[in-house]
Amino acid sequence: EVVLTQSPGTLSLSPGERATLACRASQSVSSTYFAWYQQKPGQAPRLLIYGASNRASGIPDRFSGSGSGTDFTLTISRLEAEDSAVYYCHQYGYSPFTFGPGTKVEIK
Amino acid sequence: QVQLVESGGGVIQPGRSLRLSCAASGFSFGSYAMHWVRQAPGKGLAWVSVISSRGSDMFYADAVKGRFTVSRDNSKNTLYLQITGLTGDDTAIYYCAKGQSSLLAGPGDFWGQGTVVTVSS
């Protein structure tokens, strides 16, 4: 099973700042099969990024993804209050598919 | 618009069985793979299973293999998850999610609001 590790566990930043979230895989994953999700309290997850760097429909361009192999990054270029959420990385290249434990982004 | 509505959850005694359903609308259900993902109270997301668009292929998480069975009825636009031998570890919100394509290897690009399963005597 591909284990995904996310860092940091919690990120506390001010509006307008840049957030950088990391996800490391226990083995190389093709970027084609890597995604990021956002989940707000009481809501279902929302797909942000697929194929490591492709924004899903309706996702603002302040969200961007990058990476390859074992290291992937989600960047939120200019934080807004509505970005307060937990962010999960996800690989769907190897069965069983897996999620990371999440990074909580808090807006000061 | 895409809609996914899960049902079938509730309070279930340990050892019993349960079938969850996910009613889909707003898209060509039979053309897309479908996922189940669960989330235990206060915990992160845990991928459970995926089924191909025609229902011929499926994958499962190691933790549920042998007890969970995913299936679909494309004539009814409905996805199912049969769970046997329920334990406390199965207590979670169960989400269904639409795949991006007919292929198994794709992310869930739209999710339902989930159904809550609580295993308790």
Short mmCIF file of C-alpha atoms in Angstrom, two decimals:
data_model
loop_
_atom_site.label_atom_id
_atom_site.label_comp_id
_atom_site.label_asym_id
_atom_site.label_seq_id
_atom_site.Cartn_x
_atom_site.Cartn_y
_atom_site.Cartn_z
CA GLU A 1 0.00 0.00 0.00
CA VAL A 2 1.22 3.49 -0.85
CA VAL A 3 1.41 5.51 2.36
CA LEU A 4 0.98 9.27 2.00
CA THR A 5 2.46 11.60 4.61
CA GLN A 6 1.39 15.24 4.76
CA SER A 7 3.16 18.19 6.34
CA PRO A 8 2.67 20.29 8.24
CA GLY A 9 -0.21 18.94 10.27
CA THR A 10 -1.57 22.44 10.80
CA LEU A 11 -0.79 25.69 9.02
CA SER A 12 -1.86 29.01 10.51
CA LEU A 13 -1.53 31.98 8.16
CA SER A 14 -3.03 35.40 7.52
CA PRO A 15 -5.22 36.37 4.58
CA GLY A 16 -3.16 37.19 1.51
CA GLU A 17 -0.27 34.96 2.54
CA ARG A 18 0.96 31.99 0.55
CA ALA A 19 0.33 28.46 1.81
CA THR A 20 2.53 25.54 0.82
CA LEU A 21 1.29 22.05 1.67
CA ALA A 22 3.44 18.99 1.15
CA CYS A 23 2.63 15.35 0.53
CA ARG A 24 5.22 12.58 0.37
CA ALA A 25 4.49 9.08 -0.95
CA SER A 26 6.17 5.92 0.33
CA GLN A 27 6.88 4.94 -3.28
CA SER A 28 6.91 6.73 -6.60
CA VAL A 29 3.47 7.63 -7.94
CA SER A 30 2.86 8.80 -11.49
CA SER A 31 1.74 12.41 -11.44
CA THR A 32 -1.18 11.31 -13.64
CA TYR A 33 -2.66 9.59 -10.61
CA PHE A 34 -2.34 12.23 -7.90
CA ALA A 35 -4.99 14.58 -6.53
CA TRP A 36 -5.73 17.11 -3.81
CA TYR A 37 -9.07 17.63 -2.01
CA GLN A 38 -10.45 20.34 0.24
CA GLN A 39 -12.89 19.55 3.03
CA LYS A 40 -14.64 22.15 5.14
CA PRO A 41 -16.38 21.23 8.43
CA GLY A 42 -19.66 19.43 7.89
CA GLN A 43 -19.16 19.25 4.14
CA ALA A 44 -18.19 16.59 1.64
CA PRO A 45 -14.71 16.79 0.13
CA ARG A 46 -14.21 18.81 -3.04
CA LEU A 47 -11.72 17.90 -5.75
CA LEU A 48 -9.20 20.71 -6.23
CA ILE A 49 -6.39 19.23 -8.31
CA TYR A 50 -6.06 16.06 -10.37
CA GLY A 51 -3.13 14.73 -12.37
CA ALA A 52 -0.91 16.55 -9.85
CA SER A 53 -1.31 19.95 -11.51
CA ASN A 54 -4.71 20.21 -13.23
CA ARG A 55 -7.33 22.36 -11.54
CA ALA A 56 -10.76 20.79 -11.31
CA SER A 57 -13.78 22.59 -12.70
CA GLY A 58 -14.59 25.83 -10.89
CA ILE A 59 -11.42 25.90 -8.78
CA PRO A 60 -9.86 29.38 -8.48
CA ASP A 61 -6.44 29.87 -10.04
CA ARG A 62 -4.91 30.72 -6.66
CA PHE A 63 -4.82 26.94 -6.13
CA SER A 64 -1.99 25.13 -7.91
CA GLY A 65 -0.40 21.72 -7.69
CA SER A 66 3.02 20.45 -8.61
CA GLY A 67 5.37 17.56 -8.05
CA SER A 68 6.33 14.15 -9.27
CA GLY A 69 7.66 10.83 -8.04
CA THR A 70 7.32 10.86 -4.26
CA ASP A 71 6.96 14.57 -3.54
CA PHE A 72 3.91 16.68 -4.33
CA THR A 73 2.88 20.19 -3.33
CA LEU A 74 -0.35 22.15 -3.14
CA THR A 75 0.10 25.92 -3.16
CA ILE A 76 -2.54 28.49 -2.30
CA SER A 77 -1.05 31.70 -3.59
CA ARG A 78 -3.16 34.30 -1.75
CA LEU A 79 -5.11 32.92 1.16
CA GLU A 80 -8.70 33.96 1.66
CA ALA A 81 -10.86 33.38 4.72
CA GLU A 82 -12.90 30.78 2.80
CA ASP A 83 -9.78 28.63 2.33
CA SER A 84 -9.94 27.55 5.96
CA ALA A 85 -10.29 23.76 5.63
CA VAL A 86 -8.51 20.42 5.78
CA TYR A 87 -6.61 19.47 2.64
CA TYR A 88 -5.99 15.85 1.67
CA CYS A 89 -3.66 14.38 -0.90
CA HIS A 90 -4.76 11.23 -2.72
CA GLN A 91 -3.13 8.69 -4.99
CA TYR A 92 -5.16 6.55 -7.37
CA GLY A 93 -2.36 4.91 -9.30
CA TYR A 94 -1.98 1.84 -7.12
CA SER A 95 -4.70 -0.23 -5.53
CA PRO A 96 -5.58 0.18 -2.77
CA PHE A 97 -5.97 3.89 -3.45
CA THR A 98 -4.99 5.97 -0.42
CA PHE A 99 -5.39 9.38 1.18
CA GLY A 100 -2.96 11.32 3.29
CA PRO A 101 -3.88 12.25 6.88
CA GLY A 102 -4.63 15.85 5.96
CA THR A 103 -3.26 19.33 6.61
CA LYS A 104 -5.49 21.77 8.46
CA VAL A 105 -5.22 25.33 7.19
CA GLU A 106 -6.30 27.99 9.66
CA ILE A 107 -6.74 31.63 8.71
CA LYS A 108 -5.68 34.07 11.42
CA GLN B 1 -26.63 19.16 -12.28
CA VAL B 2 -24.80 16.20 -10.78
CA GLN B 3 -26.48 14.78 -7.69
CA LEU B 4 -25.45 11.87 -5.51
CA VAL B 5 -27.67 10.91 -2.60
CA GLU B 6 -26.52 8.22 -0.20
CA SER B 7 -28.92 6.27 2.01
CA GLY B 8 -29.12 3.17 4.14
CA GLY B 9 -27.10 4.28 7.13
CA GLY B 10 -28.22 4.14 10.74
CA VAL B 11 -27.43 2.52 14.07
CA ILE B 12 -26.56 -1.13 13.53
CA GLN B 13 -25.56 -3.82 16.01
CA PRO B 14 -22.09 -5.35 15.76
CA GLY B 15 -21.98 -8.42 13.57
CA ARG B 16 -24.99 -7.41 11.49
CA SER B 17 -25.04 -6.58 7.77
CA LEU B 18 -26.01 -3.44 5.94
CA ARG B 19 -26.50 -2.25 2.37
CA LEU B 20 -25.80 1.35 1.49
CA SER B 21 -27.16 2.94 -1.67
CA CYS B 22 -26.12 5.94 -3.73
CA ALA B 23 -28.72 7.33 -6.14
CA ALA B 24 -27.17 9.28 -9.01
CA SER B 25 -28.68 11.85 -11.32
CA GLY B 26 -27.60 14.64 -13.64
CA PHE B 27 -25.00 12.65 -15.55
CA SER B 28 -24.67 9.47 -17.60
CA PHE B 29 -24.21 7.13 -14.63
CA GLY B 30 -23.29 4.08 -16.69
CA SER B 31 -20.33 5.89 -18.25
CA TYR B 32 -18.40 6.55 -15.04
CA ALA B 33 -16.55 4.58 -12.41
CA MET B 34 -17.83 5.14 -8.89
CA HIS B 35 -16.09 5.23 -5.51
CA TRP B 36 -16.95 4.71 -1.86
CA VAL B 37 -14.93 6.62 0.73
CA ARG B 38 -15.53 6.70 4.49
CA GLN B 39 -14.63 9.03 7.31
CA ALA B 40 -14.65 7.94 10.94
CA PRO B 41 -15.74 10.57 13.48
CA GLY B 42 -13.06 13.26 13.76
CA LYS B 43 -10.73 11.39 11.43
CA GLY B 44 -9.46 11.72 7.88
CA LEU B 45 -10.70 10.24 4.63
CA ALA B 46 -10.30 6.51 4.00
CA TRP B 47 -10.80 5.16 0.51
CA VAL B 48 -12.99 2.03 0.52
CA SER B 49 -13.72 0.80 -2.99
CA VAL B 50 -14.08 1.63 -6.67
CA ILE B 51 -16.16 -0.06 -9.36
CA SER B 52 -15.80 0.31 -13.12
CA SER B 53 -18.53 1.87 -15.23
CA ARG B 54 -19.92 -1.51 -16.32
CA GLY B 55 -19.51 -3.09 -12.91
CA SER B 56 -17.10 -5.75 -14.14
CA ASP B 57 -14.04 -4.63 -12.17
CA MET B 58 -13.57 -3.42 -8.64
CA PHE B 59 -10.87 -2.70 -6.10
CA TYR B 60 -11.09 -2.65 -2.32
CA ALA B 61 -9.10 -1.30 0.60
CA ASP B 62 -7.27 -4.02 2.51
CA ALA B 63 -9.23 -3.20 5.66
CA VAL B 64 -12.56 -4.09 4.06
CA LYS B 65 -11.64 -6.84 1.62
CA GLY B 66 -13.81 -9.89 2.16
CA ARG B 67 -16.52 -8.04 4.11
CA PHE B 68 -17.50 -5.25 1.71
CA THR B 69 -18.97 -5.77 -1.74
CA VAL B 70 -19.51 -2.94 -4.20
CA SER B 71 -22.02 -3.25 -7.01
CA ARG B 72 -24.09 -1.07 -9.29
CA ASP B 73 -27.32 -1.17 -11.25
CA ASN B 74 -26.89 1.09 -14.25
CA SER B 75 -30.56 0.68 -15.19
CA LYS B 76 -31.46 2.28 -11.85
CA ASN B 77 -28.56 4.77 -11.73
CA THR B 78 -27.66 3.38 -8.33
CA LEU B 79 -24.45 2.33 -6.61
CA TYR B 80 -24.42 -0.08 -3.67
CA LEU B 81 -22.12 -1.12 -0.86
CA GLN B 82 -22.92 -4.33 0.99
CA ILE B 83 -21.23 -4.59 4.38
CA THR B 84 -21.16 -7.74 6.48
CA GLY B 85 -19.79 -8.46 9.95
CA LEU B 86 -20.00 -4.85 11.09
CA THR B 87 -17.61 -3.75 13.84
CA GLY B 88 -17.07 -0.49 15.70
CA ASP B 89 -14.28 0.34 13.26
CA ASP B 90 -16.90 0.63 10.53
CA THR B 91 -18.57 3.57 12.28
CA ALA B 92 -18.18 6.43 9.81
CA ILE B 93 -19.76 8.72 7.27
CA TYR B 94 -19.87 6.83 3.98
CA TYR B 95 -19.54 8.95 0.86
CA CYS B 96 -20.07 7.92 -2.73
CA ALA B 97 -18.16 9.81 -5.39
CA LYS B 98 -18.37 9.96 -9.15
CA GLY B 99 -15.21 8.99 -11.00
CA GLN B 100 -13.75 11.22 -13.67
CA SER B 101 -14.11 8.57 -16.37
CA SER B 102 -15.09 4.96 -16.96
CA LEU B 103 -11.66 3.88 -15.75
CA LEU B 104 -10.98 2.64 -12.23
CA ALA B 105 -7.88 4.81 -11.90
CA GLY B 106 -9.38 8.23 -11.50
CA PRO B 107 -10.26 10.59 -8.66
CA GLY B 108 -13.77 11.15 -7.37
CA ASP B 109 -14.70 14.47 -8.91
CA PHE B 110 -18.10 14.93 -7.30
CA TRP B 111 -19.22 13.65 -3.90
CA GLY B 112 -22.51 13.09 -2.18
CA GLN B 113 -23.21 14.39 1.32
CA GLY B 114 -22.75 10.97 2.88
CA THR B 115 -24.73 8.57 5.04
CA VAL B 116 -23.83 7.92 8.67
CA VAL B 117 -23.26 4.39 9.89
CA THR B 118 -22.98 3.86 13.63
CA VAL B 119 -22.14 0.39 14.89
CA SER B 120 -23.30 0.02 18.45
CA SER B 121 -25.11 -2.50 20.62
#
